[in-house]
Amino acid sequence: MNMAESLNLACLCSTLQADVLHQHLSDRTEQGAGHLASSRPHLLSATPVFVGARDAAAIRAAVAALHRITALPGYRDLALAQTPEIASLVFGPQGAFMGYDFHLSADGPRLIEINTNAGGALIHAAAASAHRACCSPPDWFGVPPDPAAFERTVLAMFQDEWRAQRGDRPLRTVAIVDDDPAGQYLAPEFEMAQRLFVAHGIDAVVADPGELAWRDGRLWHPRLPAGMPVDLVYNRLTDFYFEQPAHAGLRAAYQAGAAVVTPHPRAHALHADKRNLVILSDDARLAAWGAAPQDRAVVRAVVPRTEAVTAAGAERLWAQRRQLFFKPAAGFGSRGAYRGDKLTRRVWSDIVAGGYVAQALVPPSERAVDVGGQAVRLKVDIRAYAYRGQVQLLAARTWIGQTTNFRTAGGGFSPVVVLPAPPRPDRHCCAPEPAREEATA
C-alpha cells in the first residue's frame, strides 16, 4: 500500500473551513454557503482525497495522449460516422470543460469515461480552496489558495473558444443554457459562471433554451441588452445533438454558425460517446492510424478493455458480467449504467437491445471519512477538468452506491491533495505508525 492509499484509509481529518467557504460562496452566489449546505447537503465533502504524484502525472499524460489521438483523421472519421450529421460541422472551438473520470487501481489510474459538459468545476474550485492543511509539512496540501486564479483560467478558456470562431471581434454576450436551469442540482454554478462573465464586462444570462429566439439569422434572449444577440452559448444541455423540439432555436443558430456554442455536438461525438472507448481499446487500429507509440502505450495503460454489446456476443458477455460494467453509448451522469454483478435478466435484455458498451470492471479506490463519529469507507473517483489536452483542475468525488452520486453523508466533491514524494511516517499527523518488532532472544 502506497502513502496516498494509507492516508486515504487512516486520515479522518475534516479540513473544510466553514468561514472561508462561506466567504468564497457569498462572493460568487446570491444565497451563499448556507443555502448550498441546506439544499445540497452532500455536494461538498469536508475531507480531502490524497493522490500520489505518480498517479497525478499519469492522469495528466493520459489526458494529453487522448486529446492527440482523437485528432487523428482515422479516429475522427470513425467516431463521426456513428453520430448524427450535426457533429460533422467544424467551426473552430474545441469544447470547454472537458471531464476525464478515473478510478485509481493498484496499477495506476484507469479511465472510466469522458464527458464534454463536465459540471462542478467552479463550485469545486471555490470549495477546495477553503480547506486547510491537516498535515505537516503544510506544503503537501496542494489546493489552490485562490479560487480567482482558476476563474481566470476559465475565462481565458471561453475567450479562446470565442477567438477560434470569431477572431479578434469582442465577446459581448453569453447565454449559459440548460433545461430548467433553476431546477438543476448544479444551478449555483450557473450563477457563478454568470457573475464571472459580468465581472469582466461581458453581459451574461442563465437561460432555458425555450427562452432563446432564432430570428433574422441571430440568436436572441430578452434579458440581454436591446439589440445585442447572443454571441456565445455555454452549453450545459444533455441533449448532445440538439434533437429535442425545445432546442430547435439553438440547433438552428449552431448550424448557421450564428452563435459560438461550447461544448458542442462535435466535441461530444469525438470524446464523450461511450462507443469511443471501444475504439480506444483497439491498439492495432490506433497504430494503423499513425498514433505515436508513446501515446498508444499511455492509452493501453489507462483505458480498460471495452467492447460493444451485440446480440451475437450476448451470452458470452452475460457469462462474464461480474467482471464488466455496462454503459449506454449516449449516457451521462451514470444514468442507465450497471455493474454486471447487479444485473437481472430483465435489465440484461434491455442492455442487449439498447446500444450499450461493456467495459472491464475497475473497482474504485476508497476513502475513509468521519460520519457522526464513525469511520465510513466511501468510493472515490478522480475527475480531471481539461481544455485542449491540458488538465486545469483535479477533483475527487466520494460516494456509496453502484454509481457516482451526491447523496452520501460525508461524500461529494473533495479536494485532491497530490503528495509530492513519500515522506517519513513521523513527519505528518495521519500516516499509520510503523509496525513494532518484538524483541527476540
JSON list of C-alpha atoms in Angstrom, two decimals, residues 202-307:
[
{"chain": "A", "resi": 202, "resn": "ILE", "atom": "CA", "xyz": [-19.46, 40.52, -20.63]},
{"chain": "A", "resi": 203, "resn": "ASP", "atom": "CA", "xyz": [-23.27, 40.57, -20.39]},
{"chain": "A", "resi": 204, "resn": "ALA", "atom": "CA", "xyz": [-24.48, 37.11, -19.37]},
{"chain": "A", "resi": 205, "resn": "VAL", "atom": "CA", "xyz": [-27.79, 35.35, -18.66]},
{"chain": "A", "resi": 206, "resn": "VAL", "atom": "CA", "xyz": [-28.71, 31.92, -17.34]},
{"chain": "A", "resi": 207, "resn": "ALA", "atom": "CA", "xyz": [-31.35, 30.63, -19.70]},
{"chain": "A", "resi": 208, "resn": "ASP", "atom": "CA", "xyz": [-33.65, 27.77, -20.56]},
{"chain": "A", "resi": 209, "resn": "PRO", "atom": "CA", "xyz": [-33.35, 27.00, -24.30]},
{"chain": "A", "resi": 210, "resn": "GLY", "atom": "CA", "xyz": [-37.05, 27.79, -24.65]},
{"chain": "A", "resi": 211, "resn": "GLU", "atom": "CA", "xyz": [-36.23, 31.42, -23.85]},
{"chain": "A", "resi": 212, "resn": "LEU", "atom": "CA", "xyz": [-33.90, 31.69, -26.85]},
{"chain": "A", "resi": 213, "resn": "ALA", "atom": "CA", "xyz": [-35.29, 33.05, -30.10]},
{"chain": "A", "resi": 214, "resn": "TRP", "atom": "CA", "xyz": [-33.84, 32.31, -33.55]},
{"chain": "A", "resi": 215, "resn": "ARG", "atom": "CA", "xyz": [-34.73, 35.38, -35.59]},
{"chain": "A", "resi": 216, "resn": "ASP", "atom": "CA", "xyz": [-33.21, 37.28, -38.51]},
{"chain": "A", "resi": 217, "resn": "GLY", "atom": "CA", "xyz": [-30.20, 34.98, -38.57]},
{"chain": "A", "resi": 218, "resn": "ARG", "atom": "CA", "xyz": [-29.28, 35.68, -34.93]},
{"chain": "A", "resi": 219, "resn": "LEU", "atom": "CA", "xyz": [-29.93, 34.10, -31.54]},
{"chain": "A", "resi": 220, "resn": "TRP", "atom": "CA", "xyz": [-31.68, 36.37, -29.05]},
{"chain": "A", "resi": 221, "resn": "HIS", "atom": "CA", "xyz": [-32.54, 36.42, -25.35]},
{"chain": "A", "resi": 222, "resn": "PRO", "atom": "CA", "xyz": [-34.90, 39.02, -23.84]},
{"chain": "A", "resi": 223, "resn": "ARG", "atom": "CA", "xyz": [-32.75, 39.74, -20.78]},
{"chain": "A", "resi": 224, "resn": "LEU", "atom": "CA", "xyz": [-29.73, 40.79, -22.80]},
{"chain": "A", "resi": 225, "resn": "PRO", "atom": "CA", "xyz": [-29.36, 44.47, -23.70]},
{"chain": "A", "resi": 226, "resn": "ALA", "atom": "CA", "xyz": [-31.56, 45.60, -26.58]},
{"chain": "A", "resi": 227, "resn": "GLY", "atom": "CA", "xyz": [-30.05, 45.00, -29.97]},
{"chain": "A", "resi": 228, "resn": "MET", "atom": "CA", "xyz": [-27.39, 42.60, -28.67]},
{"chain": "A", "resi": 229, "resn": "PRO", "atom": "CA", "xyz": [-27.79, 38.97, -29.80]},
{"chain": "A", "resi": 230, "resn": "VAL", "atom": "CA", "xyz": [-26.23, 36.00, -28.03]},
{"chain": "A", "resi": 231, "resn": "ASP", "atom": "CA", "xyz": [-22.58, 35.83, -29.02]},
{"chain": "A", "resi": 232, "resn": "LEU", "atom": "CA", "xyz": [-21.61, 32.64, -27.16]},
{"chain": "A", "resi": 233, "resn": "VAL", "atom": "CA", "xyz": [-23.59, 29.79, -25.62]},
{"chain": "A", "resi": 234, "resn": "TYR", "atom": "CA", "xyz": [-22.07, 27.95, -22.67]},
{"chain": "A", "resi": 235, "resn": "ASN", "atom": "CA", "xyz": [-23.94, 24.71, -23.31]},
{"chain": "A", "resi": 236, "resn": "ARG", "atom": "CA", "xyz": [-24.92, 22.52, -20.35]},
{"chain": "A", "resi": 237, "resn": "LEU", "atom": "CA", "xyz": [-27.61, 20.51, -22.15]},
{"chain": "A", "resi": 238, "resn": "THR", "atom": "CA", "xyz": [-27.52, 16.72, -22.14]},
{"chain": "A", "resi": 239, "resn": "ASP", "atom": "CA", "xyz": [-29.32, 16.65, -25.48]},
{"chain": "A", "resi": 240, "resn": "PHE", "atom": "CA", "xyz": [-25.91, 16.49, -27.07]},
{"chain": "A", "resi": 241, "resn": "TYR", "atom": "CA", "xyz": [-27.07, 16.88, -30.69]},
{"chain": "A", "resi": 242, "resn": "PHE", "atom": "CA", "xyz": [-29.92, 19.37, -30.09]},
{"chain": "A", "resi": 243, "resn": "GLU", "atom": "CA", "xyz": [-32.54, 16.88, -31.27]},
{"chain": "A", "resi": 244, "resn": "GLN", "atom": "CA", "xyz": [-35.41, 17.83, -28.96]},
{"chain": "A", "resi": 245, "resn": "PRO", "atom": "CA", "xyz": [-38.04, 20.23, -30.35]},
{"chain": "A", "resi": 246, "resn": "ALA", "atom": "CA", "xyz": [-37.43, 22.68, -27.49]},
{"chain": "A", "resi": 247, "resn": "HIS", "atom": "CA", "xyz": [-33.84, 23.06, -28.67]},
{"chain": "A", "resi": 248, "resn": "ALA", "atom": "CA", "xyz": [-34.66, 23.90, -32.28]},
{"chain": "A", "resi": 249, "resn": "GLY", "atom": "CA", "xyz": [-33.63, 27.56, -32.00]},
{"chain": "A", "resi": 250, "resn": "LEU", "atom": "CA", "xyz": [-30.25, 26.68, -30.54]},
{"chain": "A", "resi": 251, "resn": "ARG", "atom": "CA", "xyz": [-29.79, 23.99, -33.18]},
{"chain": "A", "resi": 252, "resn": "ALA", "atom": "CA", "xyz": [-30.52, 26.47, -35.99]},
{"chain": "A", "resi": 253, "resn": "ALA", "atom": "CA", "xyz": [-28.12, 29.04, -34.58]},
{"chain": "A", "resi": 254, "resn": "TYR", "atom": "CA", "xyz": [-25.38, 26.44, -34.19]},
{"chain": "A", "resi": 255, "resn": "GLN", "atom": "CA", "xyz": [-25.82, 25.03, -37.69]},
{"chain": "A", "resi": 256, "resn": "ALA", "atom": "CA", "xyz": [-25.69, 28.53, -39.18]},
{"chain": "A", "resi": 257, "resn": "GLY", "atom": "CA", "xyz": [-22.59, 29.43, -37.18]},
{"chain": "A", "resi": 258, "resn": "ALA", "atom": "CA", "xyz": [-24.54, 32.41, -35.84]},
{"chain": "A", "resi": 259, "resn": "ALA", "atom": "CA", "xyz": [-23.56, 31.75, -32.23]},
{"chain": "A", "resi": 260, "resn": "VAL", "atom": "CA", "xyz": [-20.41, 30.19, -30.84]},
{"chain": "A", "resi": 261, "resn": "VAL", "atom": "CA", "xyz": [-21.51, 27.10, -28.90]},
{"chain": "A", "resi": 262, "resn": "THR", "atom": "CA", "xyz": [-19.25, 25.32, -26.43]},
{"chain": "A", "resi": 263, "resn": "PRO", "atom": "CA", "xyz": [-19.17, 22.45, -25.73]},
{"chain": "A", "resi": 264, "resn": "HIS", "atom": "CA", "xyz": [-20.80, 21.42, -28.99]},
{"chain": "A", "resi": 265, "resn": "PRO", "atom": "CA", "xyz": [-22.06, 18.29, -30.81]},
{"chain": "A", "resi": 266, "resn": "ARG", "atom": "CA", "xyz": [-18.72, 17.61, -32.48]},
{"chain": "A", "resi": 267, "resn": "ALA", "atom": "CA", "xyz": [-16.91, 17.59, -29.13]},
{"chain": "A", "resi": 268, "resn": "HIS", "atom": "CA", "xyz": [-19.35, 15.06, -27.74]},
{"chain": "A", "resi": 269, "resn": "ALA", "atom": "CA", "xyz": [-19.04, 12.83, -30.82]},
{"chain": "A", "resi": 270, "resn": "LEU", "atom": "CA", "xyz": [-15.24, 12.84, -30.74]},
{"chain": "A", "resi": 271, "resn": "HIS", "atom": "CA", "xyz": [-14.77, 12.45, -27.00]},
{"chain": "A", "resi": 272, "resn": "ALA", "atom": "CA", "xyz": [-17.78, 11.54, -24.88]},
{"chain": "A", "resi": 273, "resn": "ASP", "atom": "CA", "xyz": [-19.72, 8.94, -26.89]},
{"chain": "A", "resi": 274, "resn": "LYS", "atom": "CA", "xyz": [-19.07, 5.73, -24.94]},
{"chain": "A", "resi": 275, "resn": "ARG", "atom": "CA", "xyz": [-18.50, 3.80, -28.17]},
{"chain": "A", "resi": 276, "resn": "ASN", "atom": "CA", "xyz": [-15.24, 5.70, -28.49]},
{"chain": "A", "resi": 277, "resn": "LEU", "atom": "CA", "xyz": [-13.92, 3.61, -25.58]},
{"chain": "A", "resi": 278, "resn": "VAL", "atom": "CA", "xyz": [-14.19, 0.63, -27.92]},
{"chain": "A", "resi": 279, "resn": "ILE", "atom": "CA", "xyz": [-12.05, 2.44, -30.49]},
{"chain": "A", "resi": 280, "resn": "LEU", "atom": "CA", "xyz": [-9.51, 3.46, -27.86]},
{"chain": "A", "resi": 281, "resn": "SER", "atom": "CA", "xyz": [-9.26, -0.17, -26.73]},
{"chain": "A", "resi": 282, "resn": "ASP", "atom": "CA", "xyz": [-8.13, -1.25, -30.22]},
{"chain": "A", "resi": 283, "resn": "ASP", "atom": "CA", "xyz": [-4.36, -0.71, -30.20]},
{"chain": "A", "resi": 284, "resn": "ALA", "atom": "CA", "xyz": [-3.86, -2.22, -33.66]},
{"chain": "A", "resi": 285, "resn": "ARG", "atom": "CA", "xyz": [-6.30, 0.26, -35.15]},
{"chain": "A", "resi": 286, "resn": "LEU", "atom": "CA", "xyz": [-4.62, 3.18, -33.38]},
{"chain": "A", "resi": 287, "resn": "ALA", "atom": "CA", "xyz": [-1.27, 2.02, -34.74]},
{"chain": "A", "resi": 288, "resn": "ALA", "atom": "CA", "xyz": [-2.68, 1.83, -38.27]},
{"chain": "A", "resi": 289, "resn": "TRP", "atom": "CA", "xyz": [-3.92, 5.39, -37.94]},
{"chain": "A", "resi": 290, "resn": "GLY", "atom": "CA", "xyz": [-0.46, 6.62, -37.03]},
{"chain": "A", "resi": 291, "resn": "ALA", "atom": "CA", "xyz": [-0.84, 7.17, -33.30]},
{"chain": "A", "resi": 292, "resn": "ALA", "atom": "CA", "xyz": [2.53, 7.85, -31.69]},
{"chain": "A", "resi": 293, "resn": "PRO", "atom": "CA", "xyz": [3.97, 4.80, -29.89]},
{"chain": "A", "resi": 294, "resn": "GLN", "atom": "CA", "xyz": [4.20, 6.69, -26.60]},
{"chain": "A", "resi": 295, "resn": "ASP", "atom": "CA", "xyz": [0.56, 7.77, -26.85]},
{"chain": "A", "resi": 296, "resn": "ARG", "atom": "CA", "xyz": [-0.51, 4.21, -27.60]},
{"chain": "A", "resi": 297, "resn": "ALA", "atom": "CA", "xyz": [1.42, 2.99, -24.56]},
{"chain": "A", "resi": 298, "resn": "VAL", "atom": "CA", "xyz": [-0.34, 5.53, -22.35]},
{"chain": "A", "resi": 299, "resn": "VAL", "atom": "CA", "xyz": [-3.75, 4.59, -23.71]},
{"chain": "A", "resi": 300, "resn": "ARG", "atom": "CA", "xyz": [-3.10, 0.86, -23.29]},
{"chain": "A", "resi": 301, "resn": "ALA", "atom": "CA", "xyz": [-2.24, 1.51, -19.67]},
{"chain": "A", "resi": 302, "resn": "VAL", "atom": "CA", "xyz": [-5.26, 3.66, -18.78]},
{"chain": "A", "resi": 303, "resn": "VAL", "atom": "CA", "xyz": [-8.22, 2.56, -20.95]},
{"chain": "A", "resi": 304, "resn": "PRO", "atom": "CA", "xyz": [-9.92, -0.62, -19.70]},
{"chain": "A", "resi": 305, "resn": "ARG", "atom": "CA", "xyz": [-10.85, -3.09, -22.40]},
{"chain": "A", "resi": 306, "resn": "THR", "atom": "CA", "xyz": [-14.23, -2.08, -23.85]},
{"chain": "A", "resi": 307, "resn": "GLU", "atom": "CA", "xyz": [-16.45, -3.70, -26.47]}
]
